[in-house]
Structure formats: structure tokens, C-alpha cells
Amino acid sequence: MTKAKNESARILVIGGGYVGMYAALRLQRRLKHQLKGVAPGRSDGDGLRLDSGRTPGDDLGAGVEIVVVSPEPYMTYQPFLPEAAAGSISPRHVVVPLRRVLKGCRLVIGEAVSVDHERRVAHVKTLAGEEEGSGPVEIPYTELVLAPGSVSRTLPVPGLAEHGIGFKTVEEAIGLRNHVLEQLDIASSTRDPEVRDAALTFVFVGGGYAGVEALAELEDMARYACRYYHNVRAGELKFILVEAAEKILPEVGEEMGRHALRELRARNIDVRLGTRLDSCENRVAVLSDGSRHPARTLVWTAGVKPHPVLQAAGLPLTERGRLQCTARLKVDGVEHAWSAGDAAAVPDLAAREKGTDGAVCAPNAQHAVRQARLLADNLAATLRGEPSSDYRHAYAGSVASLGLHKGVAHVYGRKLKGYPAWFMHRVYHLSRVPTFNRKVRVLAEWTLAGLFKREIVSLGSLEHPRAEFESAAGAERRGNGE
């Protein structure tokens, strides 16, 4: 599609994760001479009129406007979540502020609930709409980039909703760190042996990247913290990893996966393969092998699923619920709709050339970042009437951390373990974390962490900052006889 000379386009990017942020960042660079500023008189806090009673581009003149809809004002660099949970990196440095990075875009903080692509409008729940009670607003667009990412995939396990802890956001990572340290406090002060045993038992469900790295980092932290508790020994900690498959970390290959398994078991971590969580009611983890484990901590990292907005978009989906896309990152058979990353099933041309028919790109960060950049290039080229390109990338490999100075890696056919793999893990992710500002801050924190001791302070009260004030106010009312 080539835009008429005096017609402007609005590109709506739904999602502020890997694909959303990198695509918008690339677009604002590719289209910097066509980007339009904010016209006077617009009605919402971001300077963007959200109603659909106007044509996209009215009062803008010729040019392009990029609008990014994200539920949070930041992008989370998820590979650093385990280190944030362990205290090696400050939570503020695991996230990238979208307003600082996407200066040429309009940012709308809200959740996309549905898309009417025939009318080319998206329905978005914004913070202002919730306060006003006005419901979702409509945002019209010319081109749609649908990249909402994924959400945690849960199963109907009794007690999971009440007692499970996720590990997908920075809030969950910091909440889990606080929770683990609070369990040590409980174990140190209780006289009930059953409460003590449950407090010192930590169950992780899922043997992929998230589960293994989170468990390894937190086990490292908890074992270190025990030296500051006079009556809690590291040998009393009980970490259990539950995985339904017969192996862990399939992304790093079979050999490195077996090494990771040996490494975890050598640290007295109870890894149970071919096992499922059947129930966790009353804080008791019941496994499919018949064992029962009273535990006050249950972390669920057993996979993800496509974001619900994909079902409400009316666009072609695969059997797994991902958008059916072409190698040029357009939604298959649909004009003006693009996607990449977790939300998209993109043909893996590199794998197909090697004889793997029907292969699609894995939903991981390595593909997401590269796809986002090509998506932006193709979209910009389409707006200019230029040809676009196919996405082709051979999988380079994977690295995984198993705690401080421990890791596994399988990159470009080379297999590493121990300190070299851990070092490669840090170097790789430091090179990939967005913005020079974040790279320097993370490197500085790693340097300081190597020079000084770990922090073992639990700040659980941050999750309920008004609790003390509410208690004091309630006591005053009771004192006044109210």
C-alpha cells in the first residue's frame, strides 16, 4: 500500500514487550522524517485523541504517527528476572522506560481487549477510562502491529490459583524474593516443626528456562542467606523441581541438559522428571508420583500461551492460538496487519531449507528481536511502495544460568558449562539489553556485587505500602469509639 501524498498514516503497535518496543523504535528511526508531532487541542493525557469519530491523520497533515499501546510504561527484559529475584540486579534496571526510548511515538497505557480490523479500530481499556467508568476507548489505525506477547499458561490444578506464584513479570520476581526471605524468617522464629518444614520447602513447577534459572538463582541466594540465621542451616532447605517431560532445558541440547540436571542434583535439589503437580490445596504439593510435600512456596513456570486479545482480533490463528503469518511478518491473507514474536507463527525458512517441513520460528527472544526489526523495515518499505524481505535466521543456540558462576551453553555448535557458560550468559544478555544507559547500570551492579556481600533484606512491606497507615488509622477509630 502506498499512501497518497497528502494522506497520513497511523501505525498502531499493540504491546510494549520485545516486539512492540523494538518495532516501534525501528519505525521511529526509519520514518523520522515523516513522523508528526502533537497537534493542539487533543484530549487525553498523552496528547492523543482516542475516539474513532475522525479519520486517522486528521489535523496532522501528511506524515506518519506511531501509537504504542502497552499495559505498563516499560519493557521488561525477562532474562534478567532470575538475577533480579536473587538481588544481583536492581529491579529498576531490569525494565526499560518506554517514554524515554520511544520519544517519537505516542504511548497509551492500557490493555487492548479486542480489534475490529474490518473497521480498523482497536478497543483499549485505559487507566483514565477505568477512573471515569467509561469503558474501553476506540483507537483507529491505518496499519496494525499486533504484538501483545504471551501470558502464563495455567492448568486447573486444585489450589494453584490460591497458592501459586508466577515468574513472568518484575513484580513477581521481587515478590518471590521477598517471599523466600520471609520463609527463612518464619522458619527461624517458629517452634512448630511442621510450619518450619513447610517454610523451608520450595516447589518449582516447570523445567524450562524460567523454572530452572529462577530455582537456581533463588537456591543460591537462600543458601547464602542461611549463614545469617543462627538456627537455620543450608542443609535444611528443600528445593524441588517438578517437570512433566523426561528432561530439563531442552533449548540447550540433550548433553547440556543432562549436565544441568547433574549440577542441580549435586546441590541436593530434588529434580523429579516425568512428574506433574496434581494439587496444592492447603499448602501441600501433591505430585503424580504419589508424594506429598507441605510447602509454603510454589512457583509456577510451566509454559506460556498466546495473549487473549488474539482470540478477539478476528484474524487467522493456528491450532496453538498464534497468528498465522507469512515470512514477511504480515498476517497471512490480511492487509494492513503485522505480527511477530510470541504472538506469531512465522515460517522458519532456515529450518525448512534443511528439510524440516512446516517448521515455524520458536517463540523466544532471539527470534522476537530480529523479527521486530525486519517487521519495522518491511512496514516502512510498504508505506513507501518499496519491496519487502523475508525473515530468515538460523537459530544460534542458547545459554542458561544455574546460579552464580554456574551455567550451560550450546552456541553455534559449541558446548560450554560451568564458569565459561555463566560468563557467556552474562556477556550475551548484557549486549542484548536495550539502551546504553541500562548496559552501564547492569554492568556497574555486577561489578559491585562481585566486590561486596549479597543483600538479604526482605522488603515485603513494599507490596502493601499502606498497611501500617491503615492499621494506625483503624486503631485510632477504635480508640475514639467509632
Short mmCIF file of C-alpha atoms in Angstrom, two decimals:
data_model
loop_
_atom_site.label_atom_id
_atom_site.label_comp_id
_atom_site.label_asym_id
_atom_site.label_seq_id
_atom_site.Cartn_x
_atom_site.Cartn_y
_atom_site.Cartn_z
CA MET A 1 0.00 0.00 0.00
CA THR A 2 1.38 3.41 -0.95
CA LYS A 3 -0.04 6.39 0.88
CA ALA A 4 -1.29 9.35 -1.11
CA LYS A 5 0.90 12.39 -0.91
CA ASN A 6 -1.36 14.33 1.45
CA GLU A 7 -2.67 11.34 3.40
CA SER A 8 -1.15 10.42 6.74
CA ALA A 9 -0.90 7.01 8.35
CA ARG A 10 -1.30 5.90 11.93
CA ILE A 11 0.64 2.79 12.90
CA LEU A 12 -0.86 1.17 15.99
CA VAL A 13 1.52 -1.10 17.90
CA ILE A 14 -0.26 -3.26 20.46
CA GLY A 15 2.25 -4.47 23.04
CA GLY A 16 5.30 -2.96 24.70
CA GLY A 17 7.45 -6.08 25.01
CA TYR A 18 10.34 -7.22 22.81
CA VAL A 19 8.50 -6.93 19.51
CA GLY A 20 6.41 -3.89 20.38
CA MET A 21 9.31 -1.83 21.70
CA TYR A 22 11.92 -2.84 19.12
CA ALA A 23 9.48 -2.46 16.22
CA ALA A 24 8.36 0.99 17.37
CA LEU A 25 11.98 2.02 17.99
CA ARG A 26 12.98 0.92 14.49
CA LEU A 27 9.93 2.58 12.94
CA GLN A 28 10.63 5.93 14.54
CA ARG A 29 14.13 5.77 13.11
CA ARG A 30 13.07 4.62 9.64
CA LEU A 31 10.25 7.15 9.43
CA LYS A 32 11.80 10.00 11.40
CA HIS A 33 11.34 12.48 8.55
CA GLN A 34 7.64 11.57 8.24
CA LEU A 35 6.78 11.48 11.96
CA LYS A 36 4.29 14.12 13.02
CA GLY A 37 4.17 15.92 16.35
CA VAL A 38 1.14 16.54 18.57
CA ALA A 39 -1.46 18.90 17.21
CA PRO A 40 -3.09 21.39 19.63
CA GLY A 41 -6.35 20.59 21.34
CA ARG A 42 -6.05 16.84 21.70
CA SER A 43 -7.95 15.42 24.57
CA ASP A 44 -6.12 12.71 26.53
CA GLY A 45 -3.11 12.89 28.82
CA ASP A 46 -0.72 11.62 26.14
CA GLY A 47 -1.83 14.23 23.61
CA LEU A 48 -3.73 11.65 21.55
CA ARG A 49 -7.40 11.74 20.71
CA LEU A 50 -8.66 8.19 21.18
CA ASP A 51 -12.17 8.39 19.71
CA SER A 52 -12.92 7.00 16.26
CA GLY A 53 -15.05 9.91 15.08
CA ARG A 54 -12.23 11.08 12.85
CA THR A 55 -10.04 9.71 10.14
CA PRO A 56 -6.55 8.67 11.28
CA GLY A 57 -4.34 11.60 10.44
CA ASP A 58 -6.94 14.40 10.66
CA ASP A 59 -5.26 17.69 11.58
CA LEU A 60 -1.87 16.03 11.21
CA GLY A 61 -1.16 16.80 7.60
CA ALA A 62 0.87 14.32 5.55
CA GLY A 63 3.06 12.05 7.66
CA VAL A 64 3.10 9.08 9.98
CA GLU A 65 2.01 8.74 13.59
CA ILE A 66 3.12 5.78 15.71
CA VAL A 67 0.93 4.86 18.67
CA VAL A 68 2.07 2.20 21.16
CA VAL A 69 -0.45 0.58 23.50
CA SER A 70 1.12 -1.15 26.49
CA PRO A 71 -0.30 -2.21 29.88
CA GLU A 72 2.90 -0.96 31.55
CA PRO A 73 5.06 2.09 30.81
CA TYR A 74 8.13 -0.12 30.47
CA MET A 75 9.52 -3.16 28.69
CA THR A 76 10.76 -5.99 30.94
CA TYR A 77 14.00 -7.70 29.94
CA GLN A 78 12.89 -11.12 31.15
CA PRO A 79 16.26 -12.97 31.01
CA PHE A 80 17.35 -10.77 33.94
CA LEU A 81 14.37 -11.64 36.15
CA PRO A 82 16.19 -14.52 37.95
CA GLU A 83 19.10 -12.22 38.81
CA ALA A 84 16.70 -9.50 39.96
CA ALA A 85 15.00 -12.07 42.20
CA ALA A 86 18.37 -13.11 43.62
CA GLY A 87 19.37 -9.48 44.26
CA SER A 88 22.22 -9.34 41.73
CA ILE A 89 20.45 -6.61 39.72
CA SER A 90 18.18 -3.80 40.89
CA PRO A 91 14.57 -4.21 39.67
CA ARG A 92 14.71 -0.73 38.11
CA HIS A 93 17.45 -1.89 35.76
CA VAL A 94 15.54 -4.92 34.50
CA VAL A 95 12.97 -2.66 32.86
CA VAL A 96 13.32 -0.12 30.04
CA PRO A 97 11.11 3.00 30.26
CA LEU A 98 9.14 3.27 27.01
CA ARG A 99 8.63 7.02 27.23
CA ARG A 100 12.39 7.59 27.27
CA VAL A 101 13.16 5.18 24.43
CA LEU A 102 10.17 5.88 22.16
CA LYS A 103 10.34 9.66 22.08
CA GLY A 104 8.87 9.82 18.59
CA CYS A 105 5.84 7.71 19.46
CA ARG A 106 2.60 8.25 21.36
CA LEU A 107 2.38 5.90 24.35
CA VAL A 108 -1.05 4.85 25.65
CA ILE A 109 -1.00 2.91 28.92
CA GLY A 110 -3.81 0.40 28.63
CA GLU A 111 -4.86 -3.13 27.74
CA ALA A 112 -6.11 -3.96 24.25
CA VAL A 113 -9.24 -6.10 24.66
CA SER A 114 -10.32 -6.56 21.03
CA VAL A 115 -9.63 -5.49 17.46
CA ASP A 116 -12.14 -4.76 14.68
CA HIS A 117 -9.82 -4.99 11.71
CA GLU A 118 -12.61 -4.52 9.19
CA ARG A 119 -13.19 -1.02 10.62
CA ARG A 120 -9.53 -0.75 11.60
CA VAL A 121 -10.09 0.20 15.22
CA ALA A 122 -8.77 -1.33 18.45
CA HIS A 123 -10.67 -1.30 21.74
CA VAL A 124 -8.41 -0.40 24.65
CA LYS A 125 -9.04 -0.22 28.39
CA THR A 126 -7.07 2.74 29.71
CA LEU A 127 -6.37 3.90 33.25
CA ALA A 128 -8.39 7.07 32.62
CA GLY A 129 -11.31 5.04 31.32
CA GLU A 130 -11.35 2.90 34.46
CA GLU A 131 -11.35 6.01 36.67
CA GLU A 132 -14.12 7.61 34.63
CA GLY A 133 -16.12 4.40 34.31
CA SER A 134 -16.38 4.99 30.58
CA GLY A 135 -15.21 1.57 29.41
CA PRO A 136 -12.79 0.81 26.55
CA VAL A 137 -11.96 3.53 24.04
CA GLU A 138 -11.56 3.05 20.30
CA ILE A 139 -8.24 3.84 18.66
CA PRO A 140 -8.38 4.00 14.85
CA TYR A 141 -5.36 2.94 12.82
CA THR A 142 -4.06 2.58 9.29
CA GLU A 143 -1.56 -0.21 9.95
CA LEU A 144 -1.72 -2.66 12.86
CA VAL A 145 1.26 -4.32 14.57
CA LEU A 146 -0.18 -6.94 16.91
CA ALA A 147 2.49 -7.95 19.42
CA PRO A 148 0.85 -8.44 22.83
CA GLY A 149 3.23 -11.26 23.76
CA SER A 150 2.07 -14.16 25.90
CA VAL A 151 0.60 -14.88 29.31
CA SER A 152 1.26 -17.63 31.83
CA ARG A 153 -0.31 -20.96 30.90
CA THR A 154 -2.00 -22.44 33.93
CA LEU A 155 -3.85 -25.72 34.42
CA PRO A 156 -6.92 -26.48 36.57
CA VAL A 157 -4.79 -27.73 39.47
CA PRO A 158 -6.67 -27.50 42.79
CA GLY A 159 -5.16 -24.78 44.97
CA LEU A 160 -2.93 -23.31 42.23
CA ALA A 161 -4.83 -20.03 41.93
CA GLU A 162 -4.73 -19.54 45.72
CA HIS A 163 -1.12 -20.51 46.45
CA GLY A 164 0.84 -20.40 43.19
CA ILE A 165 3.38 -17.69 42.36
CA GLY A 166 4.17 -16.79 38.74
CA PHE A 167 7.54 -15.75 37.37
CA LYS A 168 6.93 -13.63 34.28
CA THR A 169 7.00 -10.04 35.50
CA VAL A 170 9.42 -7.96 37.54
CA GLU A 171 6.76 -7.57 40.23
CA GLU A 172 6.50 -11.37 40.55
CA ALA A 173 10.29 -11.73 40.67
CA ILE A 174 10.70 -9.22 43.50
CA GLY A 175 7.64 -10.58 45.30
CA LEU A 176 9.15 -14.07 45.14
CA ARG A 177 12.48 -12.84 46.54
CA ASN A 178 10.69 -11.19 49.46
CA HIS A 179 8.58 -14.31 49.99
CA VAL A 180 11.60 -16.65 50.11
CA LEU A 181 13.39 -14.47 52.67
CA GLU A 182 10.20 -14.22 54.73
CA GLN A 183 10.04 -18.02 54.83
CA LEU A 184 13.50 -18.07 56.38
CA ASP A 185 12.27 -15.58 58.99
CA ILE A 186 9.27 -17.83 59.74
CA ALA A 187 11.45 -20.93 60.00
CA SER A 188 13.85 -19.11 62.32
CA SER A 189 11.17 -17.96 64.74
CA THR A 190 8.58 -20.77 64.81
CA ARG A 191 8.52 -23.58 67.36
CA ASP A 192 6.19 -25.72 65.26
CA PRO A 193 8.26 -28.30 63.31
CA GLU A 194 5.55 -28.69 60.64
CA VAL A 195 5.44 -24.96 59.97
CA ARG A 196 9.24 -24.88 59.88
CA ASP A 197 9.49 -27.73 57.37
CA ALA A 198 6.83 -26.18 55.12
CA ALA A 199 8.58 -22.79 55.26
CA LEU A 200 11.89 -24.37 54.18
CA THR A 201 10.34 -26.33 51.28
CA PHE A 202 10.24 -24.62 47.86
CA VAL A 203 8.49 -26.26 44.90
CA PHE A 204 9.09 -25.07 41.33
CA VAL A 205 6.93 -26.44 38.52
CA GLY A 206 8.43 -26.28 35.02
CA GLY A 207 11.88 -27.31 33.79
CA GLY A 208 12.35 -24.71 31.05
CA TYR A 209 14.44 -21.56 31.18
CA ALA A 210 12.23 -19.68 33.63
CA GLY A 211 11.85 -22.52 36.12
CA VAL A 212 15.46 -23.72 36.15
CA GLU A 213 17.08 -20.29 36.24
CA ALA A 214 14.69 -18.97 38.88
CA LEU A 215 15.20 -22.02 41.10
CA ALA A 216 19.00 -21.99 40.68
CA GLU A 217 19.37 -18.29 41.50
CA LEU A 218 16.98 -18.36 44.47
CA GLU A 219 18.54 -21.54 45.88
CA ASP A 220 21.91 -19.81 45.68
CA MET A 221 20.51 -16.76 47.47
CA ALA A 222 18.65 -18.73 50.16
CA ARG A 223 21.67 -20.91 50.90
CA TYR A 224 23.84 -17.79 51.28
CA ALA A 225 21.23 -16.10 53.50
CA CYS A 226 21.20 -19.05 55.91
CA ARG A 227 24.60 -18.02 57.29
CA TYR A 228 22.88 -15.03 58.93
CA TYR A 229 20.26 -17.16 60.72
CA HIS A 230 21.63 -18.77 63.86
CA ASN A 231 19.15 -21.67 63.81
CA VAL A 232 18.60 -22.30 60.07
CA ARG A 233 21.15 -24.40 58.21
CA ALA A 234 21.51 -24.52 54.44
CA GLY A 235 21.16 -28.30 54.57
CA GLU A 236 17.60 -27.92 55.86
CA LEU A 237 16.45 -26.15 52.68
CA LYS A 238 14.44 -28.37 50.38
CA PHE A 239 14.12 -27.30 46.75
CA ILE A 240 12.00 -29.45 44.42
CA LEU A 241 11.81 -29.07 40.64
CA VAL A 242 8.82 -30.77 39.00
CA GLU A 243 8.91 -31.37 35.24
CA ALA A 244 6.38 -33.36 33.21
CA ALA A 245 8.91 -34.21 30.47
CA GLU A 246 11.88 -36.52 30.85
CA LYS A 247 14.46 -33.74 30.56
CA ILE A 248 15.08 -30.12 31.53
CA LEU A 249 16.30 -27.18 29.47
CA PRO A 250 15.61 -28.75 26.05
CA GLU A 251 16.75 -25.47 24.43
CA VAL A 252 20.44 -26.08 25.27
CA GLY A 253 20.53 -29.58 23.82
CA GLU A 254 20.41 -33.03 25.33
CA GLU A 255 24.02 -33.17 26.54
CA MET A 256 23.98 -29.78 28.25
CA GLY A 257 20.53 -30.55 29.64
CA ARG A 258 21.92 -33.67 31.30
CA HIS A 259 24.82 -31.65 32.72
CA ALA A 260 22.37 -29.10 34.16
CA LEU A 261 20.41 -31.94 35.72
CA ARG A 262 23.57 -33.35 37.35
CA GLU A 263 24.56 -29.88 38.56
CA LEU A 264 21.19 -29.29 40.23
CA ARG A 265 21.09 -32.72 41.87
CA ALA A 266 24.67 -32.25 43.14
CA ARG A 267 23.32 -29.24 45.04
CA ASN A 268 20.74 -31.51 46.72
CA ILE A 269 17.91 -30.11 44.58
CA ASP A 270 15.23 -32.76 44.17
CA VAL A 271 14.52 -32.87 40.41
CA ARG A 272 11.52 -35.02 39.52
CA LEU A 273 11.19 -35.76 35.81
CA GLY A 274 8.10 -37.24 34.22
CA THR A 275 6.09 -35.85 37.13
CA ARG A 276 3.13 -33.48 37.35
CA LEU A 277 1.61 -31.36 40.08
CA ASP A 278 -1.80 -32.81 40.89
CA SER A 279 -2.82 -30.49 43.72
CA CYS A 280 -1.51 -27.81 46.05
CA GLU A 281 -4.51 -27.29 48.30
CA ASN A 282 -3.86 -26.33 51.93
CA ARG A 283 -0.23 -25.58 51.01
CA VAL A 284 0.54 -29.25 50.32
CA ALA A 285 2.07 -30.07 46.92
CA VAL A 286 0.74 -33.45 45.78
CA LEU A 287 2.69 -34.89 42.85
CA SER A 288 1.69 -37.52 40.30
CA ASP A 289 4.27 -39.94 41.73
CA GLY A 290 2.18 -40.07 44.92
CA SER A 291 4.49 -37.95 47.08
CA ARG A 292 3.18 -35.13 49.28
CA HIS A 293 5.23 -32.08 50.20
CA PRO A 294 3.93 -29.47 52.67
CA ALA A 295 5.32 -26.24 51.19
CA ARG A 296 4.62 -22.57 51.72
CA THR A 297 6.20 -21.71 48.35
CA LEU A 298 5.00 -22.98 44.97
CA VAL A 299 6.35 -21.28 41.83
CA TRP A 300 4.54 -21.99 38.54
CA THR A 301 6.66 -21.62 35.39
CA ALA A 302 5.07 -24.36 33.27
CA GLY A 303 4.89 -22.52 29.99
CA VAL A 304 3.01 -19.66 28.36
CA LYS A 305 0.09 -19.24 25.96
CA PRO A 306 -0.89 -16.55 23.44
CA HIS A 307 -2.45 -13.36 24.75
CA PRO A 308 -6.30 -13.47 24.89
CA VAL A 309 -6.60 -10.43 22.59
CA LEU A 310 -5.56 -12.63 19.66
CA GLN A 311 -8.80 -14.58 20.01
CA ALA A 312 -10.71 -11.29 20.00
CA ALA A 313 -8.97 -9.90 16.91
CA GLY A 314 -10.83 -11.91 14.27
CA LEU A 315 -7.57 -12.73 12.46
CA PRO A 316 -6.43 -16.19 11.25
CA LEU A 317 -4.90 -18.30 14.03
CA THR A 318 -3.02 -21.60 14.16
CA GLU A 319 -4.11 -24.57 16.25
CA ARG A 320 -1.92 -23.26 19.07
CA GLY A 321 -3.66 -19.88 19.03
CA ARG A 322 -0.85 -17.88 17.40
CA LEU A 323 -1.39 -15.58 14.41
CA GLN A 324 -0.79 -17.24 11.07
CA CYS A 325 1.92 -15.09 9.47
CA THR A 326 3.99 -15.04 6.30
CA ALA A 327 7.77 -14.89 6.18
CA ARG A 328 7.43 -11.14 5.60
CA LEU A 329 5.75 -10.86 9.02
CA LYS A 330 2.32 -9.91 7.68
CA VAL A 331 -0.75 -11.72 8.96
CA ASP A 332 -1.44 -14.30 6.27
CA GLY A 333 -4.17 -13.19 3.85
CA VAL A 334 -4.89 -9.93 5.70
CA GLU A 335 -3.86 -6.48 4.54
CA HIS A 336 -2.52 -3.84 6.93
CA ALA A 337 -1.90 -6.34 9.77
CA TRP A 338 1.56 -7.38 11.00
CA SER A 339 2.88 -9.54 13.83
CA ALA A 340 6.00 -11.21 15.23
CA GLY A 341 7.36 -12.85 18.37
CA ASP A 342 5.28 -14.95 20.76
CA ALA A 343 2.02 -13.93 19.11
CA ALA A 344 3.03 -15.01 15.59
CA ALA A 345 3.61 -18.33 13.85
CA VAL A 346 6.30 -17.26 11.38
CA PRO A 347 7.70 -19.81 8.90
CA ASP A 348 11.24 -20.84 9.82
CA LEU A 349 12.80 -20.66 6.38
CA ALA A 350 16.27 -21.64 7.66
CA ALA A 351 14.88 -24.88 9.15
CA ARG A 352 12.72 -25.61 6.11
CA GLU A 353 15.73 -25.28 3.82
CA LYS A 354 17.34 -28.04 5.88
CA GLY A 355 14.35 -30.33 5.30
CA THR A 356 12.12 -29.59 8.29
CA ASP A 357 8.80 -29.11 6.55
CA GLY A 358 6.26 -26.84 8.19
CA ALA A 359 8.71 -25.55 10.80
CA VAL A 360 7.85 -22.25 12.47
CA CYS A 361 10.11 -19.97 14.50
CA ALA A 362 10.26 -20.74 18.21
CA PRO A 363 8.65 -18.10 20.46
CA ASN A 364 11.86 -16.86 22.05
CA ALA A 365 13.68 -13.54 22.45
CA GLN A 366 16.30 -14.38 19.84
CA HIS A 367 13.70 -14.53 17.06
CA ALA A 368 11.47 -11.81 18.53
CA VAL A 369 14.12 -9.07 18.45
CA ARG A 370 15.23 -9.88 14.91
CA GLN A 371 11.67 -10.23 13.65
CA ALA A 372 10.70 -6.89 15.20
CA ARG A 373 13.41 -5.08 13.29
CA LEU A 374 12.54 -6.69 9.97
CA LEU A 375 8.84 -6.08 10.60
CA ALA A 376 9.54 -2.36 11.01
CA ASP A 377 11.71 -2.33 7.87
CA ASN A 378 9.03 -4.11 5.85
CA LEU A 379 6.23 -1.89 7.15
CA ALA A 380 8.22 1.27 6.36
CA ALA A 381 9.04 -0.09 2.91
CA THR A 382 5.38 -0.88 2.27
CA LEU A 383 4.32 2.65 3.19
CA ARG A 384 6.84 3.94 0.67
CA GLY A 385 5.80 1.49 -2.03
CA GLU A 386 9.11 -0.39 -1.84
CA PRO A 387 9.63 -4.19 -1.80
CA SER A 388 9.84 -6.07 1.50
CA SER A 389 12.02 -9.01 2.62
CA ASP A 390 11.54 -12.48 4.07
CA TYR A 391 12.60 -13.31 7.61
CA ARG A 392 15.36 -15.89 7.70
CA HIS A 393 17.53 -16.61 10.73
CA ALA A 394 19.33 -19.80 11.71
CA TYR A 395 18.99 -20.47 15.44
CA ALA A 396 22.31 -19.53 17.05
CA GLY A 397 21.88 -21.55 20.25
CA SER A 398 21.07 -20.94 23.90
CA VAL A 399 22.68 -20.06 27.21
CA ALA A 400 21.31 -20.63 30.71
CA SER A 401 22.48 -19.59 34.15
CA LEU A 402 22.44 -22.09 37.02
CA GLY A 403 23.32 -19.59 39.72
CA LEU A 404 26.45 -17.58 40.49
CA HIS A 405 29.42 -18.76 38.36
CA LYS A 406 27.49 -21.76 37.04
CA GLY A 407 25.75 -22.27 33.70
CA VAL A 408 25.37 -24.23 30.46
CA ALA A 409 25.56 -23.07 26.85
CA HIS A 410 25.17 -24.51 23.37
CA VAL A 411 26.04 -21.76 20.89
CA TYR A 412 26.96 -22.23 17.20
CA GLY A 413 27.62 -25.90 17.85
CA ARG A 414 29.97 -25.28 20.78
CA LYS A 415 29.09 -26.62 24.23
CA LEU A 416 30.19 -24.89 27.40
CA LYS A 417 29.49 -25.48 31.07
CA GLY A 418 30.41 -24.03 34.43
CA TYR A 419 32.06 -20.62 34.67
CA PRO A 420 32.66 -20.11 30.90
CA ALA A 421 28.97 -20.73 30.17
CA TRP A 422 27.90 -18.43 33.01
CA PHE A 423 30.24 -15.70 31.72
CA MET A 424 28.89 -16.11 28.19
CA HIS A 425 25.35 -15.87 29.57
CA ARG A 426 26.15 -12.51 31.14
CA VAL A 427 28.05 -11.14 28.15
CA TYR A 428 25.31 -12.16 25.73
CA HIS A 429 22.46 -10.64 27.70
CA LEU A 430 24.43 -7.50 28.53
CA SER A 431 24.88 -6.99 24.78
CA ARG A 432 21.17 -7.51 24.18
CA VAL A 433 19.60 -5.44 26.96
CA PRO A 434 18.24 -2.24 25.34
CA THR A 435 19.87 1.20 25.77
CA PHE A 436 23.42 2.10 26.69
CA ASN A 437 22.11 3.51 29.98
CA ARG A 438 20.84 0.09 31.07
CA LYS A 439 24.00 -1.70 29.95
CA VAL A 440 26.19 0.56 32.09
CA ARG A 441 23.92 0.29 35.14
CA VAL A 442 23.74 -3.50 34.95
CA LEU A 443 27.50 -3.80 34.49
CA ALA A 444 28.09 -1.49 37.46
CA GLU A 445 25.78 -3.58 39.66
CA TRP A 446 27.51 -6.81 38.64
CA THR A 447 30.85 -5.22 39.49
CA LEU A 448 29.65 -4.06 42.91
CA ALA A 449 28.05 -7.46 43.59
CA GLY A 450 31.45 -9.05 42.99
CA LEU A 451 33.12 -6.72 45.47
CA PHE A 452 30.58 -6.76 48.28
CA LYS A 453 28.33 -9.28 50.01
CA ARG A 454 24.80 -10.10 48.87
CA GLU A 455 21.85 -8.13 50.19
CA ILE A 456 19.46 -10.39 52.10
CA VAL A 457 16.84 -7.84 53.15
CA SER A 458 13.19 -8.65 52.56
CA LEU A 459 11.07 -5.64 51.62
CA GLY A 460 7.75 -7.44 51.51
CA SER A 461 6.03 -4.41 53.01
CA LEU A 462 6.53 -2.66 49.66
CA GLU A 463 3.77 -4.86 48.26
CA HIS A 464 1.32 -3.33 50.75
CA PRO A 465 2.69 0.17 51.41
CA ARG A 466 -0.48 1.46 53.12
CA ALA A 467 -0.80 -1.44 55.57
CA GLU A 468 0.87 0.34 58.50
CA PHE A 469 -1.08 3.56 57.96
CA GLU A 470 -4.37 1.68 57.64
CA SER A 471 -3.61 -0.20 60.85
CA ALA A 472 -2.82 3.03 62.68
CA ALA A 473 -5.94 4.74 61.32
CA GLY A 474 -8.07 1.75 62.31
CA ALA A 475 -6.63 1.74 65.83
CA GLU A 476 -7.41 5.46 66.17
CA ARG A 477 -11.02 4.93 65.11
CA ARG A 478 -11.38 2.12 67.60
CA GLY A 479 -9.85 4.34 70.28
CA ASN A 480 -12.43 7.02 69.52
CA GLY A 481 -15.24 4.51 69.84
CA GLU A 482 -16.21 4.63 66.18
#
